Short mmCIF file of C-alpha atoms and ligand atoms in Angstrom, two decimals:
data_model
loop_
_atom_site.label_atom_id
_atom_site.label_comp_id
_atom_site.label_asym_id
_atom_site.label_seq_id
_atom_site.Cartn_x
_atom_site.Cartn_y
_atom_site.Cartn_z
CA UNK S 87 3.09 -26.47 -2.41
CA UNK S 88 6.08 -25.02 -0.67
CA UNK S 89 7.87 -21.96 -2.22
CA UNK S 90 11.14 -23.80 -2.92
CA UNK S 91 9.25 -27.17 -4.79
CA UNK S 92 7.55 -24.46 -6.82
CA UNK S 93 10.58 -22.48 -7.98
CA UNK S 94 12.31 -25.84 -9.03
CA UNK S 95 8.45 -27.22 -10.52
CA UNK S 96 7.65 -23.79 -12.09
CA UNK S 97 6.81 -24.60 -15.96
CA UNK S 98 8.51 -26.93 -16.19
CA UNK S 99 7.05 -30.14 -18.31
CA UNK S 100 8.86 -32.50 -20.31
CA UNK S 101 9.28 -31.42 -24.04
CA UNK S 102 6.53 -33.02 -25.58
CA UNK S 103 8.10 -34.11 -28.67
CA UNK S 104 11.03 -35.75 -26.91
CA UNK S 105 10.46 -35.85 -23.14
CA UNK S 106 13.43 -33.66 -22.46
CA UNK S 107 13.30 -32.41 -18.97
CA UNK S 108 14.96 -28.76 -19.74
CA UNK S 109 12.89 -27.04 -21.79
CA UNK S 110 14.64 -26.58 -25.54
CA UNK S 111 15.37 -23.63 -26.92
CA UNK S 112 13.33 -23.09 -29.83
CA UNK S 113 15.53 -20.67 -31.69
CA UNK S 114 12.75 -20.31 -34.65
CA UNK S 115 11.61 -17.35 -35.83
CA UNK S 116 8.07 -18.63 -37.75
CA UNK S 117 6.04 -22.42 -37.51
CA UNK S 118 5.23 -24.15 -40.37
CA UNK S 119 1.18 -24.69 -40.90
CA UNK S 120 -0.63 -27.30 -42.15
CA UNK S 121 -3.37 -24.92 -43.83
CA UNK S 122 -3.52 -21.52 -43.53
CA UNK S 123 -4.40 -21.33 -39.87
CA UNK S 124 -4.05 -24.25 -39.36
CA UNK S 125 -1.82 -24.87 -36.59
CA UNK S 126 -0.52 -26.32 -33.29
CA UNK S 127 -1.18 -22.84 -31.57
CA UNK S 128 2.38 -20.90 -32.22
CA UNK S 129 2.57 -18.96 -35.70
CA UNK S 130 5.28 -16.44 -35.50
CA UNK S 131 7.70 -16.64 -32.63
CA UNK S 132 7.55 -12.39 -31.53
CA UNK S 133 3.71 -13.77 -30.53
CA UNK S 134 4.63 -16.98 -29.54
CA UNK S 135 7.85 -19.14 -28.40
CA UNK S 136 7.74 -22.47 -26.43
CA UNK S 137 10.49 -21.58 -24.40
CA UNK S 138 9.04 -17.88 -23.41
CA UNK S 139 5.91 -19.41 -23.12
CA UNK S 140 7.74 -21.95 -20.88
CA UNK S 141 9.11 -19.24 -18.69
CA UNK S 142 6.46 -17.15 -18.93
CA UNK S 143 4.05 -19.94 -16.70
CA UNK S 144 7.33 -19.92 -14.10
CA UNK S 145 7.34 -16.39 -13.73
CA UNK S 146 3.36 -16.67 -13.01
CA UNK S 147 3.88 -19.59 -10.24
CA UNK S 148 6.97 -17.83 -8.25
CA UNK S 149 4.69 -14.66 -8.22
CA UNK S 150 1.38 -16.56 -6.97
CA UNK S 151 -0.20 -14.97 -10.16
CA UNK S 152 -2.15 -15.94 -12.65
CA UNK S 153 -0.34 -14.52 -15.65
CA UNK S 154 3.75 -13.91 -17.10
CA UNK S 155 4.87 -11.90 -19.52
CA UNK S 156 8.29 -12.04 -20.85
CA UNK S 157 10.13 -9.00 -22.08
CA UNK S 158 13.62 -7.86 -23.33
CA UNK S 159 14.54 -5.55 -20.78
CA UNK S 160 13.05 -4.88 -17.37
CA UNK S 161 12.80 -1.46 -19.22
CA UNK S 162 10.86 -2.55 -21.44
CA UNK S 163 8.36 -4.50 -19.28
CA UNK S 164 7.93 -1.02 -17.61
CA UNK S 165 7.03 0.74 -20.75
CA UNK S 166 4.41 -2.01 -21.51
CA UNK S 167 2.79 -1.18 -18.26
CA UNK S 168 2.65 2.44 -19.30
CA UNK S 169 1.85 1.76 -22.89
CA UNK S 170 -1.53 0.83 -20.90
CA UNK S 171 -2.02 4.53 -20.44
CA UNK S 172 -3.57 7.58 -22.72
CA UNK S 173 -3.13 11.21 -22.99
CA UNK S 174 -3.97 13.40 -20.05
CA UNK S 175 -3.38 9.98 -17.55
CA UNK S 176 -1.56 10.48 -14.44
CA UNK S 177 0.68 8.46 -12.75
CA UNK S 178 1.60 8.44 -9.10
CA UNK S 179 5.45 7.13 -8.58
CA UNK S 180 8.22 6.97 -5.75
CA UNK S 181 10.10 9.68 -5.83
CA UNK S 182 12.94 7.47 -4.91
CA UNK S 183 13.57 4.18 -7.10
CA UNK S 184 15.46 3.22 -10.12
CA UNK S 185 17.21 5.96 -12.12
CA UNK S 186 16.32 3.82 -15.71
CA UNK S 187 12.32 4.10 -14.57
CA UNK S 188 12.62 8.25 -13.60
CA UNK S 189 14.59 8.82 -17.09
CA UNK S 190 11.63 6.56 -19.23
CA UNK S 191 9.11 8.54 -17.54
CA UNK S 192 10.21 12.17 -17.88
CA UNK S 193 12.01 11.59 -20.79
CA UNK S 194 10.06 9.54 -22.84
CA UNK S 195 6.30 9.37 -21.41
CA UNK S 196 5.79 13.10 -20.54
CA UNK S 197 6.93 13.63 -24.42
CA UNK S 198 2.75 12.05 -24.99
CA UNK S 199 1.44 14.00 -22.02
CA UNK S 200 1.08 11.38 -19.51
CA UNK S 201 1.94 13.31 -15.86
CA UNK S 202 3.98 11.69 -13.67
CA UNK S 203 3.52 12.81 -9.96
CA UNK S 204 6.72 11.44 -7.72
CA UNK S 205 5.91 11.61 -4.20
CA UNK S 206 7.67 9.74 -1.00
CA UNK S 207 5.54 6.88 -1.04
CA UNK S 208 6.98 5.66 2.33
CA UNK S 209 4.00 8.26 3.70
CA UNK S 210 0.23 6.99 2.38
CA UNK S 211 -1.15 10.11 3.23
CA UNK S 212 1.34 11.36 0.29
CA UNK S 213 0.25 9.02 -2.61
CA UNK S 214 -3.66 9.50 -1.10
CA UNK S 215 -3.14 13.17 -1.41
CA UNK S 216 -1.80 13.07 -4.58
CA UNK S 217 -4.99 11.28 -6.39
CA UNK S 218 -6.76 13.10 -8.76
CA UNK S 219 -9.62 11.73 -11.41
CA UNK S 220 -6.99 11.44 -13.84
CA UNK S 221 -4.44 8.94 -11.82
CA UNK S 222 -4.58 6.02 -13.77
CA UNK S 223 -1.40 4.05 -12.19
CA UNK S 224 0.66 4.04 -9.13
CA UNK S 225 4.18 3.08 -9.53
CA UNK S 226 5.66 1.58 -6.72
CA UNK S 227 9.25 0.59 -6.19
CA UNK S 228 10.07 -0.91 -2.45
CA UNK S 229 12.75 -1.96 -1.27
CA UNK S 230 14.00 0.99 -3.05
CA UNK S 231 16.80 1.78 -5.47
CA UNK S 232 19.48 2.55 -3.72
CA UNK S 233 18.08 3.73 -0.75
CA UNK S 234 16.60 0.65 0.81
CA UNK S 235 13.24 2.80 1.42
CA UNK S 236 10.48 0.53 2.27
CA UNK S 237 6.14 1.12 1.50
CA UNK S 238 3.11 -0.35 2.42
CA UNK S 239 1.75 -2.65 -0.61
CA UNK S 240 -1.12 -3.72 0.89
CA UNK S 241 -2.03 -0.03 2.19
CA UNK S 242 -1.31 1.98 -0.99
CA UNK S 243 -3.07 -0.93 -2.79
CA UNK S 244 -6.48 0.26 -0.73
CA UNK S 245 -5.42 3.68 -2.09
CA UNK S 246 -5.22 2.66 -5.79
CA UNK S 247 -8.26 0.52 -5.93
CA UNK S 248 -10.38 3.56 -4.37
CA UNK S 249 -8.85 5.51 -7.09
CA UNK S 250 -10.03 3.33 -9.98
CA UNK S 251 -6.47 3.04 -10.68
CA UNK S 252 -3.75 0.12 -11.23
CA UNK S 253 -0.77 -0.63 -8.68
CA UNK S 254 2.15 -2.04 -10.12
CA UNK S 255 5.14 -3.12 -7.77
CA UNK S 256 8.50 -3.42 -9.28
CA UNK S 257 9.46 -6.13 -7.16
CA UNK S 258 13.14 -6.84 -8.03
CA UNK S 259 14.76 -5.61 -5.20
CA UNK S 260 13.19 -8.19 -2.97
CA UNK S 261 12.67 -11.45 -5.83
CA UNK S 262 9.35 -13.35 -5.38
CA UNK S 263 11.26 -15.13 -3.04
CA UNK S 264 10.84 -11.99 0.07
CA UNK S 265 8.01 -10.59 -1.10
CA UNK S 266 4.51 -11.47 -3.51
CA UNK S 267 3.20 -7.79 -4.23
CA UNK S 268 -0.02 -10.08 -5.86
CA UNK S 269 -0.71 -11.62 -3.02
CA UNK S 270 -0.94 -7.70 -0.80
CA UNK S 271 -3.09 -6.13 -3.98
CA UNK S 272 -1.39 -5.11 -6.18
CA UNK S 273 -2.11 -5.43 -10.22
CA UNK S 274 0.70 -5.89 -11.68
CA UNK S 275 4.44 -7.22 -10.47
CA UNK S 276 7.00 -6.12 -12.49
CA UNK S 277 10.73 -7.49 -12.37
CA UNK S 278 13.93 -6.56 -13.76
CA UNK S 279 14.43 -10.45 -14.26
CA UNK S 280 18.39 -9.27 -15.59
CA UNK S 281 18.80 -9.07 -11.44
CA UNK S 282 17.70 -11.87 -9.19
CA UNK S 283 15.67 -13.73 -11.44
CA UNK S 284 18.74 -14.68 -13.94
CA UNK S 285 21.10 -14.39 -10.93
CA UNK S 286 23.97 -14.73 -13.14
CA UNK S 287 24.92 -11.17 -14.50
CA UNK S 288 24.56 -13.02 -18.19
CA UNK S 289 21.17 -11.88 -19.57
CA UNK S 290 18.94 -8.92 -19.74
CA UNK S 291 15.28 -9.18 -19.55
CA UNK S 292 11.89 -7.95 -17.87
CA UNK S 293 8.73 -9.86 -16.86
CA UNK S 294 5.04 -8.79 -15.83
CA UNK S 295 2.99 -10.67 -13.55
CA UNK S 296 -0.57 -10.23 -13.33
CA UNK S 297 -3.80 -11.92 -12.29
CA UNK S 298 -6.51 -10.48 -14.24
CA UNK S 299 -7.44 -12.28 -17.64
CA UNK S 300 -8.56 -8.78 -19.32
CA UNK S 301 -5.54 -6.83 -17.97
CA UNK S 302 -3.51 -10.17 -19.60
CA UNK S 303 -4.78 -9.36 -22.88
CA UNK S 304 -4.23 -5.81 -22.77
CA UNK S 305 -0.32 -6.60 -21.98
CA UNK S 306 -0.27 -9.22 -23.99
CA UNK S 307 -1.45 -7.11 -27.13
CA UNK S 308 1.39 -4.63 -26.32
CA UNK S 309 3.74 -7.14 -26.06
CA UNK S 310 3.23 -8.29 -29.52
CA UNK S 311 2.28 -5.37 -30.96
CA UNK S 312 5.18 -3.50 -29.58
CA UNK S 313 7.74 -6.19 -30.18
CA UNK S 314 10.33 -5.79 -26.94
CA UNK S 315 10.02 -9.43 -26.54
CA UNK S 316 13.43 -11.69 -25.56
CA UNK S 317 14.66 -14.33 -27.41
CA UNK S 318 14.62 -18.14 -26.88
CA UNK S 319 18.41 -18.28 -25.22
CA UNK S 320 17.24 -15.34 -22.95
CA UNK S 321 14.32 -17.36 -22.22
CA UNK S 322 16.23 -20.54 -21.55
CA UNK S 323 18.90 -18.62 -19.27
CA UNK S 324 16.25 -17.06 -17.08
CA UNK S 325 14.60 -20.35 -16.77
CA UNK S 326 17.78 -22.01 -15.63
CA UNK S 327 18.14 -19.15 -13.03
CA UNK S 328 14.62 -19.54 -11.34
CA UNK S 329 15.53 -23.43 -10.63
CA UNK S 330 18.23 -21.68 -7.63
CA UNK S 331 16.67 -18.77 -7.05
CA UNK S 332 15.63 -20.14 -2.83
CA UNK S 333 19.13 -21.00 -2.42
CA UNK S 334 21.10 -18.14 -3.87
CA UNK S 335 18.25 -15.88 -1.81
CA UNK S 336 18.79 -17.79 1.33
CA UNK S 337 22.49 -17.10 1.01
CA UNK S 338 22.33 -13.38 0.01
CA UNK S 339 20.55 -12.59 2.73
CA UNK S 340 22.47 -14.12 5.35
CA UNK S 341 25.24 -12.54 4.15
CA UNK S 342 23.40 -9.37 3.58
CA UNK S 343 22.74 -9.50 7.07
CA UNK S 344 26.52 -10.21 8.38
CA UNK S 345 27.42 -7.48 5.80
CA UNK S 346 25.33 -4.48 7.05
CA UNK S 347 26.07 -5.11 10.87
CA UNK S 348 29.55 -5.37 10.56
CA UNK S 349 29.12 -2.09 8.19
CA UNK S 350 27.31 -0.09 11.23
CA UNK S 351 29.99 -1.06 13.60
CA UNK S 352 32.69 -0.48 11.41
CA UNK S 353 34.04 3.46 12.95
CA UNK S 354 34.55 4.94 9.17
CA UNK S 355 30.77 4.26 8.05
CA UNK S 356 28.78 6.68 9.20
CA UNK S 357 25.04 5.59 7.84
CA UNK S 358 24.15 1.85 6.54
CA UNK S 359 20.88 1.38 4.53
CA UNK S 360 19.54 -2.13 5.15
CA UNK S 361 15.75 -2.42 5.82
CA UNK S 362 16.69 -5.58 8.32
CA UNK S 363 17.86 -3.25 11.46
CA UNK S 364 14.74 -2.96 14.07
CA UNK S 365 15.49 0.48 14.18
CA UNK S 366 15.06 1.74 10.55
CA UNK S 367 11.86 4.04 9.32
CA UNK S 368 10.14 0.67 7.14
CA UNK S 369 11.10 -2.24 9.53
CA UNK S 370 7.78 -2.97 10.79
CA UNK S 371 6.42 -2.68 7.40
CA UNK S 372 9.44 -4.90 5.78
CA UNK S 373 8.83 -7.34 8.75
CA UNK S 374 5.29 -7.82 7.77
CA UNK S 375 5.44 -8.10 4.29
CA UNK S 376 8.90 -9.49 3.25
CA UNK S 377 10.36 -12.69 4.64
CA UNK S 378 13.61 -11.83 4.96
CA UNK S 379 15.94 -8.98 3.91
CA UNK S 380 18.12 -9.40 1.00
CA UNK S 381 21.42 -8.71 -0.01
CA UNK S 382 21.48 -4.98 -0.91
CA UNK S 383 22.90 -2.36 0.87
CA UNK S 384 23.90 1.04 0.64
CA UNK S 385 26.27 2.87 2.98
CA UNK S 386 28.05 6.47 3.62
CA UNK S 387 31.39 6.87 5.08
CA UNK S 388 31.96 9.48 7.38
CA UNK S 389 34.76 10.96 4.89
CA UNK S 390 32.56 12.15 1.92
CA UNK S 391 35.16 13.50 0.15
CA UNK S 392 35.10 12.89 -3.69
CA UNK S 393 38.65 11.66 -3.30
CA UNK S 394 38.08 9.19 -0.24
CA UNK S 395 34.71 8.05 -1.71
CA UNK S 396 36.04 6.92 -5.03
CA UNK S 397 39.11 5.21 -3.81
CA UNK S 398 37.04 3.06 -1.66
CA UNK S 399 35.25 2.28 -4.84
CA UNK S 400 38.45 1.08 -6.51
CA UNK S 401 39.77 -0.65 -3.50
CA UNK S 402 38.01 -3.90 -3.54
CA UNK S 403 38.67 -6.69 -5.03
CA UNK S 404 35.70 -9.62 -4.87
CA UNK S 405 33.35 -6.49 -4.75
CA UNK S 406 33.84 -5.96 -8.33
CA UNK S 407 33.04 -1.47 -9.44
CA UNK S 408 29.64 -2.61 -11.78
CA UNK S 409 26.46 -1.48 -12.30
CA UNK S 410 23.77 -4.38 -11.68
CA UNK S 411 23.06 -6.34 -9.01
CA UNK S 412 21.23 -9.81 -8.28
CA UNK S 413 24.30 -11.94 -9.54
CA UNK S 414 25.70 -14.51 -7.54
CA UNK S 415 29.39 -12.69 -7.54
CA UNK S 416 29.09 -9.26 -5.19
CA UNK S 417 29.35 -6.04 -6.49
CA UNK S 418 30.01 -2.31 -5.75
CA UNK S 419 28.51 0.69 -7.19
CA UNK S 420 28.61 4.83 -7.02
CA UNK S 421 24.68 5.30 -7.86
CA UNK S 422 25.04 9.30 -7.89
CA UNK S 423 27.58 8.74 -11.32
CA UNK S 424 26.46 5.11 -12.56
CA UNK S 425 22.99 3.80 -11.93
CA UNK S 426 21.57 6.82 -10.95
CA UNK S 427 23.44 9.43 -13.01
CA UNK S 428 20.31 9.82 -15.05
CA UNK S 429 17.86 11.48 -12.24
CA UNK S 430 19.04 15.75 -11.76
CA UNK S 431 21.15 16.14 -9.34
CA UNK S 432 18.79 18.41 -7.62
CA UNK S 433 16.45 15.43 -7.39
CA UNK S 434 18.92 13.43 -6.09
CA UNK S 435 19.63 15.26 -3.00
CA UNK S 436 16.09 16.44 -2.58
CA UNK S 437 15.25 12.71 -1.68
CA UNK S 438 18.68 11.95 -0.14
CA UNK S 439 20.56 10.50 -2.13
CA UNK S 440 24.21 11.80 -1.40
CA UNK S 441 27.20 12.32 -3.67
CA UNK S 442 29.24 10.18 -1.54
CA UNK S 443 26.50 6.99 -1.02
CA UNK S 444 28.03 3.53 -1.91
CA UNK S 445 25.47 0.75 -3.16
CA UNK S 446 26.32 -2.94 -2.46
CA UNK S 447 24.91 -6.12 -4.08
CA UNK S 448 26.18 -8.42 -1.90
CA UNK S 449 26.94 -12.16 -3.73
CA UNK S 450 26.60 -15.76 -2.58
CA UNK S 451 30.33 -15.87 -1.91
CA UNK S 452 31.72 -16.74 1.51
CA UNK S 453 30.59 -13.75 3.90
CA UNK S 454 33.98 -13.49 6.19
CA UNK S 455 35.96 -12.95 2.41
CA UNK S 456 33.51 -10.42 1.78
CA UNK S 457 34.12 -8.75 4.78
CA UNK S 458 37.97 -8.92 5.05
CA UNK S 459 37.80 -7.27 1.47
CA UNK S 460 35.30 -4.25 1.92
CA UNK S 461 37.29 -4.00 5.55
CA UNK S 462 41.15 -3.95 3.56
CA UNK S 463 39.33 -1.35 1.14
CA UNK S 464 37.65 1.17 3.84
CA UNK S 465 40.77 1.01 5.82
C1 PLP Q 198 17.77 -2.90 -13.23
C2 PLP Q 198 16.48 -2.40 -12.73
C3 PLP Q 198 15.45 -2.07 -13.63
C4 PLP Q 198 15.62 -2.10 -15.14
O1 PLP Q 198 15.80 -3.38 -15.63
P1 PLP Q 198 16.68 -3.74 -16.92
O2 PLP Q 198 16.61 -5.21 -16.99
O3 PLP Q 198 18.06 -3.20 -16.68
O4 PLP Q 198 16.04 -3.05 -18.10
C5 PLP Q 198 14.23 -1.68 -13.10
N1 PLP Q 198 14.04 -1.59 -11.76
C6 PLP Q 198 15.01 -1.89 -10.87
C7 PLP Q 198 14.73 -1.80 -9.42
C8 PLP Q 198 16.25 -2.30 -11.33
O5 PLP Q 198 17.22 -2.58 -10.44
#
């Protein structure tokens, strides 16, 4: 089956007790039992929920995996992953991606003495050389967050699997429509389903993909065990997202496109990060294992001045100032002081992220509006 007839088919059966074609919301908290375990299979909705459960067979069939977890936050899908870890573990992560994912690892995870080694994963020979006995995990992040940085799944998944240790892709940058990290090795997909996924800027929740039944069970467990699971309307929300998620793709990255080539000729931009242009570092790579290119894009203007910088920020008008991205509405964002305030300075520039770099998530709006407003606002 074609990707778009799945994303529309994607767990979604009739309501058995009704026939309804959307999925209810179930907005129970416990299922009444005819004995004591006696039951039709859901007891207590943090382990079970029709409509997560619903959701969570979509989330495997846009992925190509076997497996979907739901969770409340893409944060908290992340933490699941690493709740698979013990004391002493390492993990192996990009040195560049999400500023949320760097502050739960140093700040929470190294608290229990699991190691995290951040390396530029853009370069195998940097993960490779960073393997130890102890790496039980490699995090991977590509496209990155914010700088559009793009690595080898399938290579650094030859890398993990000699290492006795997991790969897990946190593939929200690119949606399962672009890119299936399954499908090139890896273990685990993880998504930030508040982004592309929902594609409406009103929900926030996480999902795990997997393929192995044993792994499955191990999430699973932490899922329930642990709690961070999202409720029915979150559920029901996502669900409705997934049904567009080809079309609103299609159109973000058409106008991703027109958006970052008008950007590099535009004579006040100075660098545009957009892993579509033949002559970026990961285009070959992003060619061969992404179908297109998406809709986010960062950019420096030649006048890095605090002042200049900011005012640009404020200057638009459809690009609303917001942190987030994935919604059908476009937005602009200062990563150094929003998304990414929470990595050290220091660590920012070390893996070149400037002060003055300007993150766009570029929405299904008409692309020559978008334009004539980022083009009134850089002046
Ligand atoms: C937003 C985001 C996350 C975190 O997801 P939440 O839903 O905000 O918890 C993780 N990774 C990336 C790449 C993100 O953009």
């Amino acid at each position: 089956m074609k990707l778009a007839t799945k994303i529309i088919h994607a767990g979604a059966e009739p309501d058995p007790s009704t026939g309804a074609i959307m999925t209810p919301i179930y907005q129970t908290s416990t299922y009444v039992q005819e004995a004591p375990g006696v039951n039709k299979g859901y007891e207590y909705a943090r382990s079970q929920n029709p409509t997560r459960k619903a959701l969570e067979d979509a989330y495997a069939i846009i992925e190509n995996a076997r497996y979907g977890l739901a969770f409340s936050s893409g944060v908290a899908a992340t933490d699941s992953v690493i709740k698979l870890l013990n004391p002493g573990d390492e993990v192996i992560a990009a040195s560049d991606m999400y500023g949320g994912s760097y502050r739960l690892f140093t700040k929470v995870w190294e608290r229990y003495n699991i190691k995290f080694i951040f390396v530029d994963t853009t370069n195998p020979a940097n993960v490779q050389a960073a393997v130890t006995t102890n790496t039980k995990l490699i995090w991977l992040e590509t496209p990155t967050n914010p700088l559009m940085n793009i690595t080898d799944i399938e290579t650094i998944a030859v890398i993990a699997k000699s290492a006795n240790a997991l790969l897990c892709v946190d593939n929200t940058f690119a949606s399962p429509y672009l890119q299936n990290p399954i499908d090139l090795g890896a273990d685990i997909v993880m998504h930030s389903a508040t982004k592309y996924l929902g594609g409406h800027s009103d929900v926030i929740q996480g999902c795990l993909m997997m393929n192995d039944a044993a792994l499955r069970e191990k999430l699973y467990f932490i899922q329930k065990s642990c709690g961070a699971v999202p409720g029915p309307m979150d559920c029901f929300l996502v669900l409705r997202g997934i049904k567009t998620l080809h079309v609103r793709m299609r159109q973000h990255c058409e106008n991703g496109e027109k958006i970052a080539h008008w950007l590099r000729k535009h004579p006040k931009v100075a660098k545009v990060y957009w892993p579509g242009f033949e002559d970026s570092a990961g285009y070959a790579i992003a060619k061969k294992q992404m179908r297109g290119f998406g809709g986010m894009i960062s950019f420096e203007l030649k006048d890095e001045s605090e002042k200049e910088v900011k005012r640009v920020l404020s200057a638009t008008h459809l690009f609303s100032l917001a942190e987030s991205l994935g919604g059908v509405e476009s937005l602009i964002n200062h990563p150094a002081s929003m998304t990414h305030a929470s990595i050290p300075k220091e660590e920012r520039i070390k893996n070149g992220l400037s002060e003055g770099l300007i993150r766009l998530s570029v929405g299904i709006e008409d692309a020559d509006d978008l334009i004539a407003d980022l083009n009134k606002a850089i002046g």
